[in-house]
Amino acid sequence: MQTRKKYIFLTFLASWLLLFFFGGDQLRRLAFFSGRKSDGRRNWPRWTDRSLLKSFADPEELQRDGDPPLLSPRERRAAWLSAHGSGSCRMETCFDFSRCERHGFKVFTYPQQRGQPVSETYGKILRSIERSRYHTPRPEEACLFILGIDTLDRDRLSGHFVRHVDETIRGFPLWNGGRNHLIFNLYSGTWPGYTGDLGFDIGQAMLARASFDSQSFRPGFDISIPLFSKEHPQRAGDGGRLQRHSVPPKKKYLLVFKGKRYLTGIGSGTRNALHHIHNGKDIISLTTCKHGKDWERHKDTRCDKDNVDYERFDYQELLHNSTFCIVPRGRRLGSFRFLEALQAACIPVLLSDGWELPFAEAIDWGRAAVVGSERLLLQIPSAVRCIQPERVLAFQQQTQFLWDAYFSSVDKIVHTTLEIIRDRLSPHRSRSRFLWNTLPGGLLVLPDFSTHLADFPFYYLQHGYSPSKKFTAFIRAVSQGGSLSQPILRLIQAVSASQHCAQIVVLWSCEKPPPPSGRWPQTTVPLTIIQGRRKLSERFFPFEAVRTDAVLSLDEDTVLSTSEVDFAFLVWRSFPERIVGFPTLSHFWDPEQGRWGYTSKWTNELSIVLTAAAFYHRYYHSLFTKYLPAGLRELVDGLAACEDILMNVLVAAVTKLPPIKVTQRKQHKEVVAQQAECRDGAAGTAPPGQRSPSAPRSAPAKGSGSAGSRRFSQPQDCLNQLADWFGYMPLVSSQLRLDPVLFKDQVSVLRKKYPSLEKP
Amino acid sequence: IMCASAKYNTRGPALIPRMKTKHRIYYITLFSIVLLGLIATGMFQFWPHSIESSSDWAVEKRSVHDVPVVKLPADSPIPERGDLSCRMHTCFDVYRCGFNPKNKIKVYIYSLKKYVDEYGTAVSNTISREYNELLAAISDSEFYTDDVNRACLFVPSVDVLNQNALRIKETAQALAQLSRWDRGTNHLLFNMLPGGPPDYNTALDVPRDRALLAGGGFSTWTYRQGYDVSIPVYSPLSGEVDLPERGPGPRRYFILSSQMALHPEYRLELEALQAENGESVLILDKCTNLSDGVPAVRKRCCKNQVFDYPQVLQESTFCVVLRGARLGQAVLSDVLQAGCVPVIIADSYILPFSEVLDWKRASVVIPEEKMPEMYSILQSIPQRQIEEMQRQARWFWEAYFRSMKAIALATLQIINDRIYPYAAISYEEWNDPPAVKWSSVSNPLFLPLIPPQSQGFTAVVLTYDRVESLFRVITEVSKVPSLSKLLVVWNNQNKNPPEDSLWPKIRVPLKVVRTAENKLSNRFFPYDEIETEAVLAIDDDIIMLTSDELQFGYEVWREFPDRLVGYPGRLHLWDHEMNKWKYESEWTNEVSMVLTGAAFYHKYFNYLYTYKMPGDIKNWVDAHMNCEDIAMNFLVANVTGKSVIKVTPRKKFKCPECTAIDGLSLDQTHMVERSECINKFASVFGTMPLKVVEHRADPVLYKDDFPEKLKSFPNIGSL
């Protein structure tokens, strides 16, 4: 054993030595020869008189920058407007900014032409705009106009092709040469050339088009959108397919393609070459000649064999089991395959030279896709093999984020288009590239709220910020009497005693005016009273008075102790993007009735934290009021106990995470009952008994099955309407509660920081 | 005492030190031979090479005036005008670049010539100081090649930085006769001052056919997106004046305008702003009555007051950069250097390096039409953001503006990123200043996914020879519903694991992995056998965890898949007396670590631990046979920026016959060693990544007054 080891060791040493000497020698010779070859002029020479060289420009010339231009700036801008044709439109020449000043960014959709039904897809686009918060029914308010004529399919051979568009739009009084118009288009041109021709003059209108080529694309003016099928859902849509972060992130196949091979015509070059990289093992690249009516006429020698191979693999199977997916150009530059790969977390390898990638003005595709060159197809296998596993993992996650943030529904595609245009109107109040490409994505970040990353709950870690060390207690008072009730006085005392409390804001939502300032308790922190307008959704209005990142939302009759508040705030600082609070509800699917329900009774899960006692980030007030459409807030105002569910649904939709429950002393049973009374009194319209247990539950909730649970059923169930509006159920359940580290541990009370939380 | 310290004693059996001494001889021999080899190679490498390079140096000792003269006949060909439709896939020959493992393009520089026309008159200055610096920088960079046949990109030595300093037609002729010109394919021209009076084109007027243009002052109409590169106009003041970075804090002026040749219309608008807002707006102009010898470019005046330029820029929060005759202005560079936030008012201007730089983080772009609203627009920017923009502005100058070298290398890197997009530099690398790069984290598992419960977890038990206890652990863990596989890492090379028949029969697959060496890091190896995301690391003596506790731990991990979720918690503290970190295992109200004797975590962290652990931590842990858990806590906290999650109440985890409360029984040396680990790791990481929290996770109904049998996890915290 010992001697053998020695021998092995000696051999190893010998080879080591050899390597060093040979390697060194080789290196030396290499350096020597290449030095010779260059004739002694290897590098750029160090000129002896280099310090005497003249500067490229005289400092004076540089600072004065030529003569003052002859044309005044105003004249120049006016000249731009006339000089440039529609082919070179830019925002500053072809867009009338003044239309957007008075009413902000408002979008008007033309009424549909009688006798000209629009396609299903264009109908979805129009509905998306009408559902957006920018829609206006009044053209005089509008900043952007969308045609009611279906312009999606401009292929003359297609059944959806609309004729006489030119004549029709000239007849529109609002057309104005296309100024401030946005035209959507998915298909343009036709066989065999598939040029970008739309068949009518768009004038100065912006074009949101799929398969945009970078040469006809007017940068900063047009928008490239992805090609989507007519089955693409209106809202919500399916989530990404990535279920897990596999390590290593490799899937069954490395690289796949399965699709048509064009024997002739545009796009055939790339598709004809794809079979070369097929190796039958980890790279599967299958093509078929079968398409069109007369494929057999053009058929070549490969076709029959290829067609047999082609049938052996299933497209979906390949898509979901491959790390990379080739997305080559078809007849046009874009293809459905692109979004399919994105959703499947199959990293797209783009082979579509000159394609202006979808939303490239905002999206950094280098993080989610490999932008290959059609000419270098044969290098693709080795290039993707060289990509590090951690990069693959990041790519996969980014595909899912982008899919979910911008592409999963027609709503998202359309809203992204609108937000990009809106960002151009005021460059100083627009989203940076970072915001567009980081969770939760540009649509959920309102630049009107702030342009500073630290003001949002999402970017603390990425930029090394931390949430503010203080919070604002925000109490909603709805008492009928004009005087202050005992609970609110106690609550103000308890909250203001917290070392983290910066201020107290009371939203006075009663008919009677608030008591004079002398009647309010003396507190160490400033106390502000806001006269409310008695609407339920008002508690989430972004009041100027709230200045800290953290908001502690309270009802006047909430019972909380100082240490409960302190502990909950510290927990919130660890989870600033979530709602952190005390009483919770749990939602569940009721299969009998085919609807969602929720319960407030003891369950092993939670998915809603009541905003009667909860910490959350101030930004969610803005998101609630500015991001959600007015219709949804009106819905909430009309339903009792719905506003905190909407808040929870909103935060869950943004974060995809459950809220967090923290320890609370046992006393809130009667609080729940009290709340209901107050709400009834305040809201007026709310049906009574909403929050209090009404009917015994029949169907057991998921995972609970407790006898004491109750279901809230009502014809106009809040949760179901919200799920319907969002298109899915955003709420996420959690099975845990966060307690102080030594909670109910068998140690001396003196050691514990929050002993009072344990008192029965 | 025995129970607690046993963990670390049994892991490092007495055999190890003996083997070490034996090995030591080998190591010493190996080391000395390697050293000898290195010296020999070094000698061979550098001796002849140094002689050669000195001869090189002799050749290079030339004057610019000695370069060969090339006469251009009047009828020599002129290239086509620039082709506006050029894109990388139409006008660029990628085949020249090829695939190479380093993913670097090769750049060739033509040798310097002096071009004269038929009559012997020079076409332009042979070369300017800046262009010489730029070419020298390329030549010193790793992009450079002197082999014209291997080059992917060609840089002519014809200096076209300033269009006013050259004759257009003849310069074009000079370009056309370059040996590899080929319609300008793959040729890169650098130009900073394009156009000339009266209408000042925004791109170089020299006909250049397909050549790429790195130009200062592109407009959206002349810039070929994805083909050209927009570069800054270099300010020679960058090299002359040393402006130390100014910290955040209030500055004397809010808005400052320092440009000299502004159009009167702009000046009127600025003056209107000043009239409205008073002292906080300062508008400077050239000085009219300077005494002789004072360079006019270094002074600015406002009425009778004289200011030093560019120092005065540091006195203002925002500095206006208006377009002049051209779009690109050298003042932008001065403003950035001063850490003043540029307010860019130049419609249709393509900002320098806009393909990669996020200018929204360093500047405010205001449309010309909105100039009157400038003051209110700027006032709406939060103070914290202004400070960051100032820092960002200064960083852009340092990284991409300060020298011709910086400009040249950024340009080449942008082109390189287009050719090898899968190896491109990320947004963060381009844009984050060092301070942000240092303090920020980018979580490798950033997508919020709640892994499906059905996946289950893999328990990994590290064991040496305590078979009886191991079997008990296996039996206990196998009762957890979500366990999907059990992996025993057999770390004893001198003893075979028990026969197959002796192992407990459990409902999930049980695999035994034998290791080559008794190392603690074997516990964190990303074994292929681990097919789930979740890993439960468990010691072979942790027998007290109930099935409910483990199942609950797994459920908590599913909600926090990017964190360490564990049972016994520990804390690090700053010892003010000793001025260093201290390890704490007492009953504390805070936790910052969990022991990996029983912890759930993502398999990805095994990969990180094995392949990406910074410094020598991994070897250090293996050598000391201790602190692998602390190292894991550091690693995860550092990469995610998040705290650990401690689950369930404090309890005894090991042998029940122990009477002492666990934690208190650890002997003193053990604590000292652990403290040492923390200090060692903190110094290797360069920071203390651990996050202290005051919470732990319990089931929703834990200790609530509610029938136990209706709780999902009733058996929690029992002793």
Short mmCIF file of N, CA and C in Angstrom, two decimals, chain A residues 369-440:
data_model
loop_
_atom_site.label_atom_id
_atom_site.label_comp_id
_atom_site.label_asym_id
_atom_site.label_seq_id
_atom_site.Cartn_x
_atom_site.Cartn_y
_atom_site.Cartn_z
N ALA A 369 -32.67 36.10 -22.38
CA ALA A 369 -32.62 35.37 -23.64
C ALA A 369 -31.20 35.45 -24.19
N VAL A 370 -30.87 34.50 -25.05
CA VAL A 370 -29.60 34.55 -25.74
C VAL A 370 -29.89 35.08 -27.14
N VAL A 371 -29.35 36.27 -27.41
CA VAL A 371 -29.62 36.87 -28.71
C VAL A 371 -28.55 36.39 -29.68
N GLY A 372 -28.88 35.39 -30.43
CA GLY A 372 -27.91 34.81 -31.36
C GLY A 372 -27.96 35.50 -32.71
N SER A 373 -27.06 35.08 -33.57
CA SER A 373 -27.04 35.64 -34.91
C SER A 373 -27.36 34.51 -35.88
N GLU A 374 -28.26 34.78 -36.82
CA GLU A 374 -28.63 33.75 -37.79
C GLU A 374 -27.42 33.20 -38.51
N ARG A 375 -26.44 34.06 -38.68
CA ARG A 375 -25.26 33.65 -39.44
C ARG A 375 -24.37 32.71 -38.65
N LEU A 376 -24.52 32.74 -37.33
CA LEU A 376 -23.62 31.94 -36.50
C LEU A 376 -24.35 30.78 -35.84
N LEU A 377 -25.33 30.22 -36.54
CA LEU A 377 -26.11 29.12 -35.98
C LEU A 377 -25.23 28.00 -35.44
N LEU A 378 -24.18 27.68 -36.16
CA LEU A 378 -23.38 26.53 -35.77
C LEU A 378 -22.59 26.77 -34.49
N GLN A 379 -22.44 28.01 -34.11
CA GLN A 379 -21.74 28.29 -32.85
C GLN A 379 -22.67 28.18 -31.65
N ILE A 380 -23.96 28.18 -31.91
CA ILE A 380 -24.92 28.23 -30.80
C ILE A 380 -24.72 27.09 -29.81
N PRO A 381 -24.61 25.83 -30.27
CA PRO A 381 -24.46 24.76 -29.27
C PRO A 381 -23.29 24.99 -28.32
N SER A 382 -22.12 25.35 -28.86
CA SER A 382 -21.00 25.53 -27.95
C SER A 382 -21.19 26.77 -27.08
N ALA A 383 -21.82 27.80 -27.64
CA ALA A 383 -22.04 29.01 -26.85
C ALA A 383 -22.95 28.72 -25.67
N VAL A 384 -24.05 28.01 -25.88
CA VAL A 384 -24.96 27.78 -24.75
C VAL A 384 -24.38 26.77 -23.77
N ARG A 385 -23.57 25.87 -24.25
CA ARG A 385 -22.92 24.94 -23.32
C ARG A 385 -22.00 25.66 -22.35
N CYS A 386 -21.43 26.79 -22.80
CA CYS A 386 -20.46 27.49 -21.97
C CYS A 386 -21.11 28.38 -20.91
N ILE A 387 -22.42 28.52 -20.96
CA ILE A 387 -23.05 29.42 -20.00
C ILE A 387 -23.08 28.77 -18.62
N GLN A 388 -22.59 29.51 -17.63
CA GLN A 388 -22.46 29.00 -16.26
C GLN A 388 -23.83 28.64 -15.66
N PRO A 389 -23.85 27.61 -14.80
CA PRO A 389 -25.14 27.22 -14.22
C PRO A 389 -25.86 28.36 -13.48
N GLU A 390 -25.10 29.20 -12.76
CA GLU A 390 -25.81 30.25 -12.01
C GLU A 390 -26.45 31.26 -12.96
N ARG A 391 -25.83 31.42 -14.12
CA ARG A 391 -26.41 32.32 -15.10
C ARG A 391 -27.66 31.70 -15.72
N VAL A 392 -27.61 30.39 -15.94
CA VAL A 392 -28.79 29.70 -16.45
C VAL A 392 -29.94 29.85 -15.48
N LEU A 393 -29.63 29.68 -14.21
CA LEU A 393 -30.66 29.81 -13.17
C LEU A 393 -31.26 31.21 -13.18
N ALA A 394 -30.40 32.22 -13.34
CA ALA A 394 -30.88 33.60 -13.37
C ALA A 394 -31.71 33.84 -14.62
N PHE A 395 -31.26 33.31 -15.75
CA PHE A 395 -32.02 33.43 -17.00
C PHE A 395 -33.42 32.84 -16.82
N GLN A 396 -33.46 31.64 -16.27
CA GLN A 396 -34.75 30.97 -16.11
C GLN A 396 -35.70 31.79 -15.26
N GLN A 397 -35.19 32.33 -14.18
CA GLN A 397 -36.06 33.12 -13.31
C GLN A 397 -36.51 34.40 -14.00
N GLN A 398 -35.60 34.99 -14.78
CA GLN A 398 -35.96 36.23 -15.47
C GLN A 398 -37.04 35.98 -16.52
N THR A 399 -36.98 34.83 -17.21
CA THR A 399 -38.04 34.55 -18.19
C THR A 399 -39.39 34.53 -17.49
N GLN A 400 -39.41 33.94 -16.32
CA GLN A 400 -40.67 33.84 -15.59
C GLN A 400 -41.16 35.18 -15.10
N PHE A 401 -40.23 35.97 -14.62
CA PHE A 401 -40.61 37.32 -14.17
C PHE A 401 -41.15 38.14 -15.33
N LEU A 402 -40.45 38.13 -16.46
CA LEU A 402 -40.90 38.93 -17.60
C LEU A 402 -42.24 38.43 -18.13
N TRP A 403 -42.36 37.12 -18.22
CA TRP A 403 -43.62 36.55 -18.69
C TRP A 403 -44.76 37.04 -17.81
N ASP A 404 -44.58 36.93 -16.53
CA ASP A 404 -45.66 37.27 -15.61
C ASP A 404 -45.90 38.78 -15.55
N ALA A 405 -44.85 39.57 -15.68
CA ALA A 405 -45.01 41.00 -15.51
C ALA A 405 -45.55 41.68 -16.76
N TYR A 406 -45.18 41.19 -17.93
CA TYR A 406 -45.51 41.96 -19.14
C TYR A 406 -46.23 41.18 -20.25
N PHE A 407 -46.25 39.87 -20.18
CA PHE A 407 -46.71 39.14 -21.36
C PHE A 407 -47.85 38.16 -21.13
N SER A 408 -48.17 37.81 -19.91
CA SER A 408 -49.05 36.66 -19.70
C SER A 408 -50.49 36.92 -20.12
N SER A 409 -50.88 38.16 -20.35
CA SER A 409 -52.24 38.41 -20.81
C SER A 409 -52.25 39.59 -21.77
N VAL A 410 -53.35 39.72 -22.49
CA VAL A 410 -53.48 40.86 -23.40
C VAL A 410 -53.45 42.16 -22.57
N ASP A 411 -54.08 42.12 -21.41
CA ASP A 411 -54.05 43.29 -20.52
C ASP A 411 -52.62 43.74 -20.28
N LYS A 412 -51.78 42.81 -19.94
CA LYS A 412 -50.40 43.18 -19.59
C LYS A 412 -49.66 43.72 -20.80
N ILE A 413 -49.83 43.10 -21.94
CA ILE A 413 -49.13 43.57 -23.14
C ILE A 413 -49.59 44.99 -23.46
N VAL A 414 -50.90 45.21 -23.40
CA VAL A 414 -51.42 46.54 -23.74
C VAL A 414 -51.00 47.57 -22.69
N HIS A 415 -51.10 47.20 -21.43
CA HIS A 415 -50.73 48.16 -20.39
C HIS A 415 -49.24 48.50 -20.43
N THR A 416 -48.42 47.52 -20.75
CA THR A 416 -46.99 47.81 -20.88
C THR A 416 -46.77 48.81 -22.00
N THR A 417 -47.48 48.59 -23.13
CA THR A 417 -47.37 49.53 -24.25
C THR A 417 -47.72 50.94 -23.79
N LEU A 418 -48.84 51.06 -23.07
CA LEU A 418 -49.27 52.39 -22.64
C LEU A 418 -48.27 53.01 -21.66
N GLU A 419 -47.76 52.20 -20.74
CA GLU A 419 -46.83 52.76 -19.74
C GLU A 419 -45.53 53.23 -20.39
N ILE A 420 -45.10 52.52 -21.41
CA ILE A 420 -43.87 52.95 -22.09
C ILE A 420 -44.10 54.31 -22.74
N ILE A 421 -45.27 54.49 -23.36
CA ILE A 421 -45.56 55.78 -23.98
C ILE A 421 -45.68 56.85 -22.91
N ARG A 422 -46.30 56.50 -21.81
CA ARG A 422 -46.48 57.48 -20.74
C ARG A 422 -45.13 57.93 -20.19
N ASP A 423 -44.21 56.99 -20.07
CA ASP A 423 -42.87 57.33 -19.57
C ASP A 423 -42.17 58.35 -20.47
N ARG A 424 -42.51 58.32 -21.76
CA ARG A 424 -41.82 59.24 -22.68
C ARG A 424 -42.30 60.67 -22.50
N LEU A 425 -43.51 60.81 -21.98
CA LEU A 425 -44.07 62.16 -21.89
C LEU A 425 -43.30 63.01 -20.90
N SER A 426 -42.87 62.41 -19.82
CA SER A 426 -42.08 63.18 -18.86
C SER A 426 -40.86 62.36 -18.46
N PRO A 427 -39.79 62.51 -19.23
CA PRO A 427 -38.61 61.68 -18.98
C PRO A 427 -38.07 61.80 -17.55
N HIS A 428 -38.31 62.95 -16.93
CA HIS A 428 -37.79 63.11 -15.58
C HIS A 428 -38.64 62.36 -14.56
N ARG A 429 -39.84 61.96 -14.92
CA ARG A 429 -40.67 61.17 -14.02
C ARG A 429 -40.98 59.84 -14.71
N SER A 430 -39.97 59.10 -14.99
CA SER A 430 -40.21 57.83 -15.67
C SER A 430 -39.41 56.75 -14.98
N ARG A 431 -39.69 55.55 -15.37
CA ARG A 431 -39.05 54.41 -14.72
C ARG A 431 -37.66 54.19 -15.31
N SER A 432 -36.73 53.93 -14.44
CA SER A 432 -35.39 53.61 -14.94
C SER A 432 -35.39 52.18 -15.46
N ARG A 433 -34.35 51.83 -16.21
CA ARG A 433 -34.25 50.48 -16.75
C ARG A 433 -34.21 49.45 -15.63
N PHE A 434 -33.63 49.85 -14.53
CA PHE A 434 -33.58 48.94 -13.38
C PHE A 434 -34.98 48.54 -12.95
N LEU A 435 -35.88 49.51 -12.86
CA LEU A 435 -37.24 49.23 -12.39
C LEU A 435 -37.98 48.29 -13.34
N TRP A 436 -37.77 48.49 -14.63
CA TRP A 436 -38.46 47.63 -15.59
C TRP A 436 -38.00 46.19 -15.48
N ASN A 437 -36.75 46.01 -15.10
CA ASN A 437 -36.17 44.66 -15.18
C ASN A 437 -35.98 43.97 -13.85
N THR A 438 -36.61 44.51 -12.82
CA THR A 438 -36.49 43.91 -11.50
C THR A 438 -37.89 43.68 -10.96
N LEU A 439 -38.05 42.62 -10.22
CA LEU A 439 -39.33 42.36 -9.57
C LEU A 439 -39.76 43.57 -8.75
N PRO A 440 -41.01 43.92 -8.71
CA PRO A 440 -42.18 43.30 -9.34
C PRO A 440 -42.46 43.81 -10.75
#
